[in-house]
Amino acid sequence: MHILVTGGLGYIGSHTVVALIEKGYTITIVDNLSNSSLSVLDRIARITGTKPAFYQLDLQDAAGLDDIFSIAPVDAVIHFAGLKAVGESIQRPLTYYRVNIDSTLTLLEAMRAHDVHKLVFSSSATVYGSAPIPYSEESLVGQGITNPYGQTKYMIEQILRDVAQSDPDAEFSLLRYFNPVGAHPSGLIGEDPKGTPNNLMPFVAQVASGQREKLSIFGDSYPTPDGTCIRDYIHVMDLAEGHVAALEHIRPGATAYNLGSGIGTSVLELVHAFIDATGKDVAYEIAPPRAGDLPEFYANPDLAASELGWSTTRSVEDMCRDTWAWQTNSAKTRL
Ligand code: NAD
Ligand code: UFG
């Protein structure tokens, strides 16, 4: 089976490509390299022994995409490509709406033109906004989303539902990720944020490695047991395997699945788990809360377990250890 992976050289895409190749799928990657590097392709080849076909292309380029669909005998698409920085989306809403929505529309039109009807889409727990926890797929979505990035995920989900309704052959999976962290255990691929990391785990890793002096913990007076925010962290290889399961159990219409562990971990718990797993010190201070942060959210992961036969198998300790392997190995493995 031939899978077109958009954004396949990015963080989650590259790990998913590894999981797909290991399951015997043939891969074509389309990525404009706006937030990734060509060296990831070589690292995927080093891990798997297979170098996927790669096209450097912006998904908004309809003619270029049409050419790729004409060359590659695509059976299904996994759509990761898009912009994802929450804070930047507040500063540059037009860019986020243009890139994320337009890319998806262009992709859907190319799929329609080439008779491809299976799609797995990278959505986010952010679509639940202010719904009560734990979030289940039946929870209300679209209320209390605090930024344009989250709105694009909500809007694209709606677009996919409308397209699925119009196309009796459509099989779409909408995967709502919780908090992806960690790296491939080889230390060859991982998350490589440009500039100051926005997310907790890469920041912790950079403090542990001495690249940054200390972590600011955003708030310790939330209504949680230790006062810091609680999230559902998911190892990126569990997430990658979730995509394989979604593809293997894809069904008619548009179906949303939570990909999370169902376990909440506080910021302080994560920092201490990292110290325990790596033996490295992580200096931190308590800073004011960050605008838009919810005190606590985690998944009800039951639907993915029952329909996809998938659940997480890796612990917070695994996430910390593999993040550290990537942090320490990546400098010397850069090609
Ligand atoms: P990433 O930035 O590492 O990967 C995205 C990839 O898409 C990059 O390689 C980038 O170069 C490429 N890309 C961006 N715009 C493109 C375009 N117009 N045309 C072609 N390629 C383009 O991000 P990631 O963390 O791997 O996230 C993948 C997807 O998962 C995104 O859609 C993101 O919104 C979603 N998601 C991520 C998280 C998270 O915490 N990382 C959480 C929920 C959802
Ligand atoms: N945090 C800190 N210090 C930091 C960074 C983060 O204390 O330097 C805290 C945050 O305040 C939050 C927790 O760590 O309480 C997790 O923050 P992240 O930025 O790592 O993750 P978020 O839950 O804010 O958001 C992530 C993705 C979003 C996605 C969401 C749900 O960044 O794109 O998960 O999937 F929508």
Short mmCIF file of C-alpha atoms and ligand atoms in Angstrom, two decimals:
data_model
loop_
_atom_site.label_atom_id
_atom_site.label_comp_id
_atom_site.label_asym_id
_atom_site.label_seq_id
_atom_site.Cartn_x
_atom_site.Cartn_y
_atom_site.Cartn_z
CA MET A 1 0.00 0.00 0.00
CA HIS A 2 1.34 3.40 -1.02
CA ILE A 3 0.93 6.26 1.46
CA LEU A 4 1.46 9.94 0.68
CA VAL A 5 2.68 11.64 3.86
CA THR A 6 2.43 15.43 3.89
CA GLY A 7 4.79 17.08 6.38
CA GLY A 8 6.59 13.74 6.59
CA LEU A 9 9.97 15.23 7.52
CA GLY A 10 8.52 17.05 10.55
CA TYR A 11 8.52 15.81 14.13
CA ILE A 12 5.47 13.52 14.20
CA GLY A 13 5.54 12.82 10.45
CA SER A 14 9.10 11.44 10.48
CA HIS A 15 8.34 9.03 13.36
CA THR A 16 5.17 7.90 11.60
CA VAL A 17 7.09 7.31 8.36
CA VAL A 18 9.47 5.04 10.31
CA ALA A 19 6.53 3.10 11.80
CA LEU A 20 4.89 2.78 8.36
CA ILE A 21 8.06 1.58 6.62
CA GLU A 22 8.57 -0.99 9.37
CA LYS A 23 5.05 -2.28 8.63
CA GLY A 24 5.87 -2.64 4.93
CA TYR A 25 4.14 0.44 3.50
CA THR A 26 5.60 2.33 0.54
CA ILE A 27 5.98 6.03 1.30
CA THR A 28 6.05 9.25 -0.67
CA ILE A 29 6.75 12.38 1.41
CA VAL A 30 5.74 15.91 0.45
CA ASP A 31 7.21 18.68 2.61
CA ASN A 32 8.20 22.28 1.92
CA LEU A 33 10.94 22.11 4.63
CA SER A 34 9.54 25.26 6.30
CA ASN A 35 9.99 23.58 9.70
CA SER A 36 12.23 20.60 8.93
CA SER A 37 15.40 19.62 7.18
CA LEU A 38 16.36 17.27 4.36
CA SER A 39 18.78 15.50 6.69
CA VAL A 40 15.75 13.83 8.34
CA LEU A 41 15.25 11.83 5.14
CA ASP A 42 18.72 10.31 5.53
CA ARG A 43 18.08 9.57 9.19
CA ILE A 44 14.83 7.78 8.30
CA ALA A 45 16.90 5.72 5.83
CA ARG A 46 19.48 4.96 8.53
CA ILE A 47 16.81 3.72 10.93
CA THR A 48 14.74 1.71 8.46
CA GLY A 49 17.14 0.85 5.63
CA THR A 50 14.68 2.43 3.18
CA LYS A 51 14.75 5.92 1.72
CA PRO A 52 11.23 7.10 0.88
CA ALA A 53 10.46 9.14 -2.23
CA PHE A 54 10.58 12.83 -1.36
CA TYR A 55 9.26 15.98 -3.05
CA GLN A 56 10.03 19.43 -1.72
CA LEU A 57 6.74 21.16 -2.42
CA ASP A 58 4.35 23.55 -0.74
CA LEU A 59 0.95 21.90 -0.44
CA GLN A 60 -0.69 25.06 -1.70
CA ASP A 61 0.96 24.39 -5.09
CA ALA A 62 -1.96 22.67 -6.82
CA ALA A 63 -0.13 21.96 -10.09
CA GLY A 64 2.88 20.48 -8.28
CA LEU A 65 0.63 18.30 -6.15
CA ASP A 66 -1.27 17.13 -9.20
CA ASP A 67 2.06 16.04 -10.75
CA ILE A 68 2.96 14.02 -7.65
CA PHE A 69 -0.41 12.25 -7.59
CA SER A 70 0.12 11.47 -11.29
CA ILE A 71 3.51 9.86 -10.57
CA ALA A 72 2.85 8.06 -7.27
CA PRO A 73 0.12 5.37 -7.11
CA VAL A 74 -1.27 6.74 -3.83
CA ASP A 75 -3.79 4.62 -1.89
CA ALA A 76 -4.11 6.84 1.19
CA VAL A 77 -2.84 10.14 2.58
CA ILE A 78 -1.64 11.08 6.05
CA HIS A 79 -1.79 14.86 6.37
CA PHE A 80 0.63 16.36 8.90
CA ALA A 81 1.74 19.48 7.00
CA GLY A 82 0.79 22.77 8.56
CA LEU A 83 1.85 25.50 10.93
CA LYS A 84 1.53 24.67 14.62
CA ALA A 85 2.89 27.38 16.92
CA VAL A 86 0.05 28.59 19.14
CA GLY A 87 1.62 31.95 20.07
CA GLU A 88 2.72 32.72 16.52
CA SER A 89 -0.81 32.03 15.30
CA ILE A 90 -2.10 34.84 17.50
CA GLN A 91 0.49 37.22 15.97
CA ARG A 92 -0.04 36.01 12.38
CA PRO A 93 -3.63 34.73 12.09
CA LEU A 94 -3.91 35.29 8.35
CA THR A 95 -0.82 33.20 7.69
CA TYR A 96 -2.20 30.36 9.83
CA TYR A 97 -5.65 30.41 8.23
CA ARG A 98 -4.14 30.68 4.73
CA VAL A 99 -1.53 27.93 5.10
CA ASN A 100 -3.47 25.40 7.14
CA ILE A 101 -6.84 25.73 5.43
CA ASP A 102 -5.56 26.29 1.89
CA SER A 103 -3.11 23.37 2.08
CA THR A 104 -5.90 21.06 3.17
CA LEU A 105 -8.31 22.24 0.46
CA THR A 106 -5.64 21.87 -2.22
CA LEU A 107 -4.84 18.37 -0.97
CA LEU A 108 -8.52 17.34 -0.89
CA GLU A 109 -9.01 18.62 -4.46
CA ALA A 110 -5.98 16.65 -5.68
CA MET A 111 -7.23 13.54 -3.88
CA ARG A 112 -10.64 13.92 -5.50
CA ALA A 113 -9.10 14.44 -8.95
CA HIS A 114 -6.97 11.29 -8.56
CA ASP A 115 -9.66 9.11 -6.99
CA VAL A 116 -7.97 8.83 -3.58
CA HIS A 117 -10.50 8.67 -0.75
CA LYS A 118 -8.61 7.62 2.41
CA LEU A 119 -7.19 10.37 4.64
CA VAL A 120 -5.75 10.45 8.15
CA PHE A 121 -5.60 14.00 9.52
CA SER A 122 -3.51 15.49 12.37
CA SER A 123 -6.04 17.18 14.60
CA SER A 124 -5.50 18.20 18.19
CA ALA A 125 -7.02 18.03 21.65
CA THR A 126 -7.15 21.80 21.33
CA VAL A 127 -10.49 21.42 19.46
CA TYR A 128 -12.13 20.55 22.81
CA GLY A 129 -11.42 24.07 24.12
CA SER A 130 -13.27 24.39 27.41
CA ALA A 131 -15.12 21.03 27.39
CA PRO A 132 -15.20 19.10 30.70
CA ILE A 133 -12.39 16.56 31.28
CA PRO A 134 -11.57 13.87 30.43
CA TYR A 135 -12.26 14.72 26.79
CA SER A 136 -14.10 12.02 24.89
CA GLU A 137 -14.92 12.11 21.19
CA GLU A 138 -18.50 12.91 22.17
CA SER A 139 -17.45 16.03 24.10
CA LEU A 140 -18.46 19.36 22.62
CA VAL A 141 -15.82 20.78 20.27
CA GLY A 142 -15.22 24.32 19.05
CA GLN A 143 -16.13 26.24 22.24
CA GLY A 144 -13.44 28.20 24.08
CA ILE A 145 -10.61 27.67 21.57
CA THR A 146 -8.14 30.41 22.49
CA ASN A 147 -6.05 30.83 19.33
CA PRO A 148 -6.19 30.78 15.49
CA TYR A 149 -4.07 27.61 15.30
CA GLY A 150 -6.71 25.71 17.27
CA GLN A 151 -9.46 27.25 15.14
CA THR A 152 -7.80 25.91 11.97
CA LYS A 153 -7.91 22.37 13.42
CA TYR A 154 -11.58 22.80 14.32
CA MET A 155 -12.39 24.25 10.87
CA ILE A 156 -10.50 21.52 9.01
CA GLU A 157 -12.36 18.86 10.98
CA GLN A 158 -15.61 20.48 9.81
CA ILE A 159 -14.38 20.65 6.20
CA LEU A 160 -13.50 16.94 6.34
CA ARG A 161 -16.94 16.05 7.70
CA ASP A 162 -18.62 18.01 4.90
CA VAL A 163 -16.41 16.42 2.22
CA ALA A 164 -17.00 12.95 3.69
CA GLN A 165 -20.75 13.57 3.56
CA SER A 166 -20.53 14.48 -0.14
CA ASP A 167 -18.35 11.50 -1.10
CA PRO A 168 -19.74 8.00 -0.45
CA ASP A 169 -16.24 6.55 -0.88
CA ALA A 170 -14.59 8.84 1.69
CA GLU A 171 -12.79 7.22 4.63
CA PHE A 172 -11.37 9.91 6.92
CA SER A 173 -9.79 9.57 10.38
CA LEU A 174 -9.41 12.71 12.47
CA LEU A 175 -6.75 12.04 15.09
CA ARG A 176 -6.87 14.35 18.09
CA TYR A 177 -3.39 14.28 19.59
CA PHE A 178 -2.82 15.13 23.22
CA ASN A 179 0.75 16.22 24.12
CA PRO A 180 3.31 14.46 21.90
CA VAL A 181 6.81 14.23 23.40
CA GLY A 182 9.87 11.99 23.20
CA ALA A 183 11.82 10.71 20.24
CA HIS A 184 12.76 7.56 18.36
CA PRO A 185 14.89 5.45 20.75
CA SER A 186 17.81 5.54 18.26
CA GLY A 187 18.25 9.24 19.06
CA LEU A 188 18.42 9.87 15.29
CA ILE A 189 15.13 11.73 14.91
CA GLY A 190 13.21 13.89 17.34
CA GLU A 191 11.76 17.33 17.86
CA ASP A 192 14.12 20.10 16.86
CA PRO A 193 12.38 23.41 17.60
CA LYS A 194 13.79 26.53 16.00
CA GLY A 195 14.62 29.27 18.53
CA THR A 196 13.21 29.18 22.06
CA PRO A 197 11.02 26.09 22.55
CA ASN A 198 7.35 26.86 23.26
CA ASN A 199 6.62 23.40 24.61
CA LEU A 200 7.59 21.98 27.97
CA MET A 201 9.63 18.85 27.13
CA PRO A 202 12.07 20.42 24.62
CA PHE A 203 12.63 23.27 27.07
CA VAL A 204 13.35 20.84 29.91
CA ALA A 205 15.82 18.95 27.69
CA GLN A 206 17.64 22.16 26.76
CA VAL A 207 17.97 23.15 30.43
CA ALA A 208 19.32 19.68 31.26
CA SER A 209 21.90 19.97 28.47
CA GLY A 210 23.04 23.39 29.63
CA GLN A 211 21.70 25.25 26.56
CA ARG A 212 19.32 27.20 28.82
CA GLU A 213 19.80 28.33 32.37
CA LYS A 214 16.43 27.41 33.87
CA LEU A 215 12.89 26.43 33.12
CA SER A 216 10.06 28.83 33.92
CA ILE A 217 7.09 26.88 35.24
CA PHE A 218 4.05 28.87 34.18
CA GLY A 219 1.94 29.02 37.34
CA ASP A 220 1.76 26.95 40.53
CA SER A 221 -1.65 28.01 41.81
CA TYR A 222 -3.90 26.06 39.48
CA PRO A 223 -6.62 23.89 41.06
CA THR A 224 -4.48 20.73 40.72
CA PRO A 225 -2.78 18.68 43.48
CA ASP A 226 0.62 20.42 43.13
CA GLY A 227 -0.72 23.65 41.60
CA THR A 228 0.91 23.14 38.16
CA CYS A 229 -0.97 22.30 34.95
CA ILE A 230 -1.81 18.71 34.08
CA ARG A 231 -1.48 17.30 30.57
CA ASP A 232 -1.71 13.91 28.86
CA TYR A 233 1.79 13.30 27.45
CA ILE A 234 2.09 10.70 24.71
CA HIS A 235 5.32 9.16 23.40
CA VAL A 236 5.75 10.09 19.74
CA MET A 237 6.34 6.41 18.81
CA ASP A 238 3.01 5.47 20.43
CA LEU A 239 1.48 8.30 18.40
CA ALA A 240 3.20 7.04 15.23
CA GLU A 241 1.81 3.55 15.82
CA GLY A 242 -1.62 5.14 16.36
CA HIS A 243 -1.48 6.38 12.76
CA VAL A 244 -0.72 2.91 11.47
CA ALA A 245 -3.69 1.57 13.48
CA ALA A 246 -5.93 4.36 12.18
CA LEU A 247 -4.97 3.51 8.62
CA GLU A 248 -5.53 -0.21 9.12
CA HIS A 249 -8.98 0.34 10.66
CA ILE A 250 -10.13 3.26 8.56
CA ARG A 251 -13.84 3.27 7.86
CA PRO A 252 -16.41 5.13 5.77
CA GLY A 253 -17.27 8.69 6.74
CA ALA A 254 -15.25 10.96 9.03
CA THR A 255 -14.41 9.57 12.48
CA ALA A 256 -12.51 11.36 15.26
CA TYR A 257 -10.26 9.47 17.68
CA ASN A 258 -8.39 10.69 20.74
CA LEU A 259 -4.74 9.64 20.73
CA GLY A 260 -3.68 10.03 24.33
CA SER A 261 -2.77 7.84 27.29
CA GLY A 262 -5.65 8.84 29.55
CA ILE A 263 -3.11 9.68 32.26
CA GLY A 264 -2.57 13.21 33.54
CA THR A 265 0.93 14.38 34.53
CA SER A 266 1.65 17.77 36.10
CA VAL A 267 4.48 20.06 35.02
CA LEU A 268 6.34 19.39 38.27
CA GLU A 269 5.83 15.64 37.94
CA LEU A 270 7.24 15.74 34.42
CA VAL A 271 10.29 17.74 35.52
CA HIS A 272 11.00 15.28 38.36
CA ALA A 273 10.43 12.28 36.07
CA PHE A 274 13.01 13.76 33.70
CA ILE A 275 15.54 14.26 36.50
CA ASP A 276 14.96 10.66 37.70
CA ALA A 277 15.17 9.13 34.20
CA THR A 278 18.31 10.98 33.11
CA GLY A 279 20.19 11.81 36.30
CA LYS A 280 20.51 15.40 35.01
CA ASP A 281 19.56 18.43 37.04
CA VAL A 282 16.81 20.73 35.74
CA ALA A 283 16.82 24.15 37.37
CA TYR A 284 13.43 25.85 37.46
CA GLU A 285 11.58 28.83 38.85
CA ILE A 286 7.89 29.51 39.24
CA ALA A 287 6.75 32.17 36.77
CA PRO A 288 3.34 33.78 36.16
CA PRO A 289 0.72 31.69 34.36
CA ARG A 290 0.82 31.68 30.54
CA ALA A 291 -2.22 33.22 28.83
CA GLY A 292 -4.62 30.65 27.38
CA ASP A 293 -3.36 27.63 29.38
CA LEU A 294 -6.06 25.31 30.73
CA PRO A 295 -5.41 23.92 34.23
CA GLU A 296 -5.93 20.29 33.28
CA PHE A 297 -6.87 18.09 30.38
CA TYR A 298 -6.38 14.47 29.41
CA ALA A 299 -7.96 11.94 27.08
CA ASN A 300 -10.57 9.33 27.43
CA PRO A 301 -8.73 6.94 25.06
CA ASP A 302 -11.40 4.17 25.01
CA LEU A 303 -12.61 4.64 21.43
CA ALA A 304 -9.13 4.21 19.92
CA ALA A 305 -8.69 1.09 22.06
CA SER A 306 -11.96 -0.50 21.01
CA GLU A 307 -12.08 0.53 17.32
CA LEU A 308 -8.41 0.79 16.37
CA GLY A 309 -7.02 -1.81 18.79
CA TRP A 310 -4.49 0.82 19.84
CA SER A 311 -3.41 2.17 23.21
CA THR A 312 -0.20 3.67 24.52
CA THR A 313 2.52 1.34 25.81
CA ARG A 314 5.33 3.76 26.69
CA SER A 315 5.69 5.47 30.07
CA VAL A 316 6.61 9.01 31.05
CA GLU A 317 10.02 7.58 31.97
CA ASP A 318 10.41 6.27 28.39
CA MET A 319 9.43 9.70 27.06
CA CYS A 320 12.10 11.41 29.21
CA ARG A 321 14.83 8.86 28.43
CA ASP A 322 14.24 8.99 24.66
CA THR A 323 14.04 12.80 24.67
CA TRP A 324 17.41 12.84 26.40
CA ALA A 325 18.93 10.34 23.92
CA TRP A 326 17.82 12.61 21.08
CA GLN A 327 19.05 15.74 22.87
CA THR A 328 22.49 14.27 23.48
CA ASN A 329 22.89 12.33 20.19
CA SER A 330 21.37 14.75 17.73
CA ALA A 331 24.31 17.15 17.62
CA LYS A 332 26.72 14.42 16.55
CA THR A 333 24.28 12.72 14.18
CA ARG A 334 23.40 15.85 12.19
CA LEU A 335 24.36 14.97 8.64
P1 NAD B 1 6.29 19.95 12.43
O1 NAD B 1 6.34 21.42 12.19
O2 NAD B 1 7.51 19.30 13.00
O3 NAD B 1 5.92 19.19 11.08
C1 NAD B 1 5.12 19.77 10.07
C2 NAD B 1 5.83 19.57 8.75
O4 NAD B 1 5.02 20.13 7.70
C3 NAD B 1 7.20 20.27 8.68
O5 NAD B 1 8.15 19.36 8.19
C4 NAD B 1 6.97 21.43 7.72
O6 NAD B 1 8.14 21.73 6.99
C5 NAD B 1 5.85 20.91 6.84
N1 NAD B 1 4.96 21.94 6.26
C6 NAD B 1 4.39 22.99 6.90
N2 NAD B 1 3.64 23.69 6.06
C7 NAD B 1 3.72 23.06 4.84
C8 NAD B 1 3.16 23.31 3.58
N3 NAD B 1 2.35 24.36 3.35
N4 NAD B 1 3.46 22.46 2.56
C9 NAD B 1 4.28 21.41 2.76
N5 NAD B 1 4.85 21.13 3.95
C10 NAD B 1 4.56 21.94 4.98
O7 NAD B 1 5.02 19.66 13.34
P2 NAD B 1 4.60 18.33 14.11
O8 NAD B 1 4.76 18.58 15.56
O9 NAD B 1 5.21 17.16 13.49
O10 NAD B 1 3.04 18.35 13.84
C11 NAD B 1 2.48 17.65 12.73
C12 NAD B 1 0.99 17.93 12.71
O11 NAD B 1 0.43 17.53 13.95
C13 NAD B 1 0.64 19.39 12.52
O12 NAD B 1 -0.50 19.47 11.69
C14 NAD B 1 0.30 19.84 13.91
O13 NAD B 1 -0.59 20.92 13.91
C15 NAD B 1 -0.34 18.60 14.50
N6 NAD B 1 -0.26 18.54 15.97
C16 NAD B 1 0.94 18.65 16.60
C17 NAD B 1 0.99 18.65 18.00
C18 NAD B 1 2.31 18.79 18.72
O14 NAD B 1 2.30 19.07 19.92
N7 NAD B 1 3.47 18.61 18.05
C19 NAD B 1 -0.18 18.51 18.75
C20 NAD B 1 -1.39 18.37 18.07
C21 NAD B 1 -1.42 18.39 16.68
N1 UFG B 2 5.03 24.97 30.39
C1 UFG B 2 5.85 25.56 31.34
N2 UFG B 2 7.02 26.10 30.91
C2 UFG B 2 7.42 26.11 29.61
C3 UFG B 2 6.58 25.48 28.65
C4 UFG B 2 5.38 24.94 29.07
O1 UFG B 2 5.52 25.60 32.52
O2 UFG B 2 8.48 26.65 29.29
C5 UFG B 2 3.78 24.36 30.84
C6 UFG B 2 2.56 25.00 30.19
O3 UFG B 2 2.15 26.13 30.93
C7 UFG B 2 1.56 23.85 30.23
C8 UFG B 2 2.43 22.60 30.11
O4 UFG B 2 3.76 23.02 30.43
O5 UFG B 2 0.96 23.84 31.48
C9 UFG B 2 2.43 22.00 28.72
O6 UFG B 2 2.71 23.04 27.78
P1 UFG B 2 3.06 22.76 26.27
O7 UFG B 2 3.30 24.09 25.61
O8 UFG B 2 4.12 21.74 26.17
O9 UFG B 2 1.73 22.09 25.71
P2 UFG B 2 0.23 22.65 25.64
O10 UFG B 2 -0.62 21.73 26.44
O11 UFG B 2 0.16 24.09 25.96
O12 UFG B 2 -0.12 22.52 24.07
C10 UFG B 2 0.22 21.36 23.30
C11 UFG B 2 0.54 21.79 21.87
C12 UFG B 2 -0.68 22.34 21.20
C13 UFG B 2 -1.81 21.35 21.29
C14 UFG B 2 -2.05 20.93 22.72
C15 UFG B 2 -3.07 19.85 22.79
O13 UFG B 2 1.55 22.79 21.87
O14 UFG B 2 -0.41 22.53 19.84
O15 UFG B 2 -0.84 20.46 23.30
O16 UFG B 2 -2.69 18.80 21.95
F1 UFG B 2 -2.94 21.92 20.81
#
